[in-house]
Amino acid sequence: MPRSTTSGATDRRRLAALLVTELICGLLIVTRADAPPAAPPVAAATSGAPPAAVAERASAPHTSHRLSDGRTVRLIGMGERTAALLARIGAQIDDAAAAVTAFWGPGWPHEIVVVAAATDEQFAAVGGGDTHTAATTTSDRIVFAPGAAAMSDAALRIVLRHELFHYAARAATAADAPRWLTEGVADFVARPPVRVDAAPAVPTDAELDGPDRSAAYDRAWMFARFVADRYGTDALRALYERACGHGHPDAATAVRQTLGADLPLA
């Protein structure tokens, strides 16, 4: 579906500010669940909103629990309808965290924030995603689109692990890191393993954003799988750290330095 063009830029900024305020309120509800609130937690965010909207925001799910590795996950819904999706995410996130740690190691944030948007407008404002995207990762949270509720458990498992890897690696990843590698490695962590005998040409950013993005992501994933199969999982992580880390060289140089080989990157 095409992006909506019915709202002006000012309206989008106002919506983003409103939704971020609600998100902050949700975080405060979770982190201070035992403290008596001095005022209704959503009052500032819901002033002037229709009564039904206020009621839905006030009853939106906000939960927190500890994972088996000691991390804390905060599950925040931006509407009552997100409760079922958050429950499914909560049931899978322990295994997802274990999968991320198995590849990346334990050195990643001990607090995980997962937000479920109830509308496409919320998803765009809080997560920066569009209607073609199931979830996004920002600097401080993972945000699921409302459409993620319709995914199968297997598909949700992949998306959750993919985004959780981005969340784990975000501090070590440069803003200009090659997307084919950041996305390919995230899919390596997320998808079931398959054998790849030849390295495919990696996709461009335009292909990753284009109409055939699914095939482009497959190529990025297959490149990461090839590296892991041929050189080992530790080598794939070393390649990520060298090619995607702050102050990284160009991708071809990083491949040569970490793998001792020249691989097709175009």
Tab-separated table of C-alpha atoms in Angstrom:
chain	number	residue	atom	x	y	z
A	1	MET	CA	0.000	0.000	0.000
A	2	PRO	CA	1.263	3.534	-0.738
A	3	ARG	CA	2.097	5.902	2.087
A	4	SER	CA	-0.644	8.275	3.178
A	5	THR	CA	-0.258	11.853	2.032
A	6	THR	CA	-3.353	13.238	3.715
A	7	SER	CA	-1.606	14.856	6.686
A	8	GLY	CA	0.604	17.907	6.544
A	9	ALA	CA	4.082	18.006	8.087
A	10	THR	CA	2.877	20.048	11.065
A	11	ASP	CA	0.154	17.509	11.800
A	12	ARG	CA	2.672	14.666	11.634
A	13	ARG	CA	4.979	16.461	14.075
A	14	ARG	CA	2.097	17.035	16.475
A	15	LEU	CA	1.082	13.371	16.219
A	16	ALA	CA	4.650	12.230	16.846
A	17	ALA	CA	4.943	14.472	19.912
A	18	LEU	CA	1.637	13.184	21.272
A	19	LEU	CA	2.512	9.542	20.761
A	20	VAL	CA	6.007	9.881	22.189
A	21	THR	CA	4.456	11.497	25.281
A	22	GLU	CA	2.136	8.502	25.581
A	23	LEU	CA	5.087	6.163	25.166
A	24	ILE	CA	7.005	7.917	27.942
A	25	CYS	CA	3.948	7.646	30.155
A	26	GLY	CA	3.820	3.932	29.399
A	27	LEU	CA	7.446	3.535	30.413
A	28	LEU	CA	6.766	5.354	33.665
A	29	ILE	CA	3.803	3.088	34.361
A	30	VAL	CA	5.996	0.013	33.948
A	31	THR	CA	9.035	1.236	35.838
A	32	ARG	CA	7.054	2.747	38.730
A	33	ALA	CA	4.240	0.224	38.993
A	34	ASP	CA	4.549	0.094	42.775
A	35	ALA	CA	4.544	3.866	43.298
A	36	PRO	CA	1.231	5.747	43.715
A	37	PRO	CA	0.850	8.162	40.786
A	38	ALA	CA	0.561	11.824	41.612
A	39	ALA	CA	-1.730	12.345	38.622
A	40	PRO	CA	-3.323	10.198	35.908
A	41	PRO	CA	-0.361	9.012	33.799
A	42	VAL	CA	-1.947	9.793	30.442
A	43	ALA	CA	-3.590	13.077	31.319
A	44	ALA	CA	-1.077	15.257	29.489
A	45	ALA	CA	-1.192	13.078	26.407
A	46	THR	CA	-4.963	12.730	26.174
A	47	SER	CA	-6.139	16.267	26.806
A	48	GLY	CA	-8.818	17.071	24.258
A	49	ALA	CA	-8.996	13.500	22.948
A	50	PRO	CA	-12.345	11.741	22.502
A	51	PRO	CA	-13.445	9.780	25.628
A	52	ALA	CA	-13.155	6.445	23.783
A	53	ALA	CA	-9.561	7.216	22.801
A	54	VAL	CA	-8.702	8.186	26.383
A	55	ALA	CA	-10.218	4.968	27.693
A	56	GLU	CA	-8.285	2.851	25.205
A	57	ARG	CA	-4.970	4.534	26.046
A	58	ALA	CA	-5.595	4.244	29.761
A	59	SER	CA	-6.288	0.507	29.436
A	60	ALA	CA	-3.388	-0.165	27.070
A	61	PRO	CA	-1.126	-3.021	28.223
A	62	HIS	CA	2.156	-2.215	29.948
A	63	THR	CA	4.051	-5.122	31.493
A	64	SER	CA	7.584	-5.889	32.607
A	65	HIS	CA	9.318	-9.149	33.380
A	66	ARG	CA	12.809	-10.585	33.759
A	67	LEU	CA	14.302	-12.955	31.212
A	68	SER	CA	16.278	-16.061	32.110
A	69	ASP	CA	19.557	-14.252	31.324
A	70	GLY	CA	18.735	-11.477	33.811
A	71	ARG	CA	17.616	-8.895	31.249
A	72	THR	CA	14.409	-6.959	31.755
A	73	VAL	CA	11.891	-6.635	28.939
A	74	ARG	CA	9.256	-3.907	28.990
A	75	LEU	CA	6.246	-4.569	26.782
A	76	ILE	CA	4.264	-1.426	26.014
A	77	GLY	CA	1.035	-1.307	24.058
A	78	MET	CA	-0.287	1.854	22.442
A	79	GLY	CA	-3.859	0.611	22.567
A	80	GLU	CA	-5.898	-2.159	24.126
A	81	ARG	CA	-5.916	-4.092	20.848
A	82	THR	CA	-2.158	-4.677	21.128
A	83	ALA	CA	-2.439	-6.976	24.156
A	84	ALA	CA	-2.576	-10.222	22.168
A	85	LEU	CA	0.478	-9.326	20.075
A	86	LEU	CA	2.455	-8.332	23.167
A	87	ALA	CA	1.553	-11.633	24.827
A	88	ARG	CA	2.907	-13.539	21.812
A	89	ILE	CA	6.088	-11.437	21.823
A	90	GLY	CA	6.503	-12.019	25.551
A	91	ALA	CA	6.245	-15.774	25.009
A	92	GLN	CA	9.040	-15.736	22.415
A	93	ILE	CA	11.459	-13.080	23.613
A	94	ASP	CA	13.421	-15.276	26.038
A	95	ASP	CA	14.412	-17.602	23.199
A	96	ALA	CA	15.064	-14.610	20.937
A	97	ALA	CA	17.454	-13.082	23.470
A	98	ALA	CA	19.284	-16.403	23.764
A	99	ALA	CA	19.672	-16.576	19.971
A	100	VAL	CA	21.093	-13.055	19.850
A	101	THR	CA	23.535	-13.753	22.681
A	102	ALA	CA	24.653	-17.005	21.033
A	103	PHE	CA	25.875	-14.983	18.055
A	104	TRP	CA	26.732	-11.561	19.481
A	105	GLY	CA	27.833	-12.481	22.994
A	106	PRO	CA	26.338	-11.217	26.273
A	107	GLY	CA	27.564	-7.616	25.976
A	108	TRP	CA	24.368	-5.864	24.952
A	109	PRO	CA	21.724	-3.799	26.814
A	110	HIS	CA	20.136	-5.382	29.859
A	111	GLU	CA	16.876	-3.502	29.379
A	112	ILE	CA	14.759	-4.215	26.303
A	113	VAL	CA	11.820	-2.006	25.365
A	114	VAL	CA	9.241	-3.406	22.937
A	115	VAL	CA	6.332	-1.244	21.771
A	116	ALA	CA	3.267	-2.426	19.852
A	117	ALA	CA	1.551	0.273	17.801
A	118	ALA	CA	-2.217	0.063	17.426
A	119	THR	CA	-2.385	2.076	14.190
A	120	ASP	CA	-0.227	2.726	11.153
A	121	GLU	CA	-0.025	6.392	12.196
A	122	GLN	CA	1.406	5.427	15.576
A	123	PHE	CA	3.885	3.081	13.905
A	124	ALA	CA	5.092	5.833	11.573
A	125	ALA	CA	5.372	8.418	14.355
A	126	VAL	CA	7.037	6.269	17.038
A	127	GLY	CA	8.851	3.641	14.956
A	128	GLY	CA	9.448	5.449	11.676
A	129	GLY	CA	8.037	2.514	9.729
A	130	ASP	CA	5.712	2.263	6.748
A	131	THR	CA	2.907	-0.092	5.795
A	132	HIS	CA	5.357	-2.510	4.153
A	133	THR	CA	7.293	-3.015	7.405
A	134	ALA	CA	6.447	-5.369	10.284
A	135	ALA	CA	8.772	-3.810	12.876
A	136	THR	CA	11.555	-1.278	13.307
A	137	THR	CA	14.333	-0.648	15.804
A	138	THR	CA	15.172	2.870	16.974
A	139	SER	CA	17.956	3.965	19.300
A	140	ASP	CA	16.004	2.893	22.377
A	141	ARG	CA	13.139	0.566	21.439
A	142	ILE	CA	11.716	-2.039	19.086
A	143	VAL	CA	8.376	-1.035	17.581
A	144	PHE	CA	5.923	-3.471	15.996
A	145	ALA	CA	3.386	-2.436	13.398
A	146	PRO	CA	-0.281	-3.298	13.922
A	147	GLY	CA	-0.083	-5.693	10.976
A	148	ALA	CA	2.384	-7.854	12.916
A	149	ALA	CA	-0.588	-9.237	14.847
A	150	ALA	CA	-1.586	-11.228	11.749
A	151	MET	CA	1.793	-12.965	11.386
A	152	SER	CA	2.204	-16.662	12.106
A	153	ASP	CA	4.249	-17.636	15.138
A	154	ALA	CA	7.117	-18.683	12.849
A	155	ALA	CA	7.123	-15.322	11.053
A	156	LEU	CA	6.894	-13.419	14.334
A	157	ARG	CA	9.846	-15.427	15.638
A	158	ILE	CA	11.962	-14.293	12.690
A	159	VAL	CA	10.949	-10.643	12.936
A	160	LEU	CA	11.492	-10.514	16.705
A	161	ARG	CA	14.979	-12.055	16.504
A	162	HIS	CA	15.894	-9.843	13.548
A	163	GLU	CA	14.932	-6.654	15.387
A	164	LEU	CA	16.408	-7.817	18.677
A	165	PHE	CA	19.767	-8.280	16.973
A	166	HIS	CA	19.578	-4.707	15.671
A	167	TYR	CA	18.746	-3.601	19.220
A	168	ALA	CA	21.699	-5.537	20.641
A	169	ALA	CA	24.208	-4.306	18.058
A	170	ARG	CA	23.013	-0.712	17.692
A	171	ALA	CA	25.695	0.891	19.888
A	172	ALA	CA	28.447	-0.859	17.913
A	173	THR	CA	26.950	-0.091	14.493
A	174	ALA	CA	27.886	3.040	12.555
A	175	ALA	CA	25.159	5.135	10.982
A	176	ASP	CA	26.716	4.567	7.539
A	177	ALA	CA	27.255	0.816	7.943
A	178	PRO	CA	26.465	-1.196	4.793
A	179	ARG	CA	22.811	-2.117	5.069
A	180	TRP	CA	23.201	-5.362	3.144
A	181	LEU	CA	25.418	-6.598	5.962
A	182	THR	CA	23.444	-5.211	8.908
A	183	GLU	CA	20.246	-6.705	7.471
A	184	GLY	CA	21.888	-9.901	6.293
A	185	VAL	CA	23.415	-10.640	9.691
A	186	ALA	CA	20.147	-9.802	11.460
A	187	ASP	CA	18.440	-12.363	9.228
A	188	PHE	CA	21.254	-14.840	9.885
A	189	VAL	CA	20.430	-14.628	13.588
A	190	ALA	CA	16.690	-14.742	12.920
A	191	ARG	CA	16.088	-17.329	10.207
A	192	PRO	CA	16.403	-21.120	10.350
A	193	PRO	CA	19.765	-22.261	8.925
A	194	VAL	CA	20.157	-23.411	5.332
A	195	ARG	CA	23.279	-24.314	3.370
A	196	VAL	CA	24.545	-21.677	0.908
A	197	ASP	CA	27.409	-22.819	-1.331
A	198	ALA	CA	28.094	-19.616	-3.274
A	199	ALA	CA	28.134	-15.968	-2.264
A	200	PRO	CA	25.446	-13.951	-4.071
A	201	ALA	CA	25.957	-10.364	-5.194
A	202	VAL	CA	24.843	-8.166	-2.338
A	203	PRO	CA	21.802	-5.875	-2.765
A	204	THR	CA	21.947	-2.105	-2.980
A	205	ASP	CA	20.077	0.192	-0.599
A	206	ALA	CA	17.662	0.985	-3.426
A	207	GLU	CA	16.891	-2.720	-3.817
A	208	LEU	CA	16.408	-3.144	-0.070
A	209	ASP	CA	13.823	-0.344	-0.198
A	210	GLY	CA	12.305	-1.219	-3.563
A	211	PRO	CA	9.346	-3.287	-4.741
A	212	ASP	CA	11.422	-6.486	-4.728
A	213	ARG	CA	12.781	-5.897	-1.231
A	214	SER	CA	11.982	-9.448	-0.147
A	215	ALA	CA	14.356	-10.869	-2.768
A	216	ALA	CA	16.973	-8.256	-1.827
A	217	TYR	CA	16.790	-9.264	1.839
A	218	ASP	CA	17.133	-12.894	0.779
A	219	ARG	CA	20.392	-12.067	-1.022
A	220	ALA	CA	21.742	-10.202	2.002
A	221	TRP	CA	20.832	-13.141	4.219
A	222	MET	CA	22.380	-15.679	1.840
A	223	PHE	CA	25.641	-13.708	1.778
A	224	ALA	CA	25.784	-13.834	5.588
A	225	ARG	CA	24.918	-17.538	5.565
A	226	PHE	CA	27.651	-18.197	2.998
A	227	VAL	CA	30.254	-16.456	5.150
A	228	ALA	CA	29.188	-18.424	8.231
A	229	ASP	CA	29.170	-21.729	6.336
A	230	ARG	CA	32.521	-21.142	4.608
A	231	TYR	CA	34.497	-19.238	7.271
A	232	GLY	CA	32.595	-19.814	10.531
A	233	THR	CA	30.148	-17.890	12.678
A	234	ASP	CA	32.955	-16.102	14.540
A	235	ALA	CA	34.277	-14.829	11.208
A	236	LEU	CA	30.835	-13.474	10.326
A	237	ARG	CA	30.696	-11.578	13.579
A	238	ALA	CA	34.235	-10.263	13.008
A	239	LEU	CA	33.187	-9.102	9.545
A	240	TYR	CA	30.185	-7.288	10.996
A	241	GLU	CA	32.306	-5.565	13.621
A	242	ARG	CA	34.920	-4.513	11.055
A	243	ALA	CA	32.604	-3.518	8.196
A	244	CYS	CA	29.797	-1.996	10.275
A	245	GLY	CA	31.629	-0.593	13.293
A	246	HIS	CA	32.464	3.055	13.843
A	247	GLY	CA	35.346	4.149	11.623
A	248	HIS	CA	34.927	1.130	9.355
A	249	PRO	CA	36.751	0.830	6.014
A	250	ASP	CA	34.917	0.146	2.766
A	251	ALA	CA	33.164	-3.203	2.648
A	252	ALA	CA	35.587	-4.852	0.215
A	253	THR	CA	38.533	-3.962	2.454
A	254	ALA	CA	36.729	-5.247	5.529
A	255	VAL	CA	35.969	-8.548	3.777
A	256	ARG	CA	39.606	-8.895	2.724
A	257	GLN	CA	40.912	-8.050	6.211
A	258	THR	CA	38.613	-10.401	8.118
A	259	LEU	CA	38.149	-13.295	5.680
A	260	GLY	CA	41.357	-13.085	3.659
A	261	ALA	CA	39.347	-13.284	0.447
A	262	ASP	CA	37.748	-11.182	-2.244
A	263	LEU	CA	34.024	-11.869	-2.495
A	264	PRO	CA	31.498	-10.504	-5.024
A	265	LEU	CA	29.938	-7.387	-3.508
A	266	ALA	CA	28.242	-6.122	-6.692
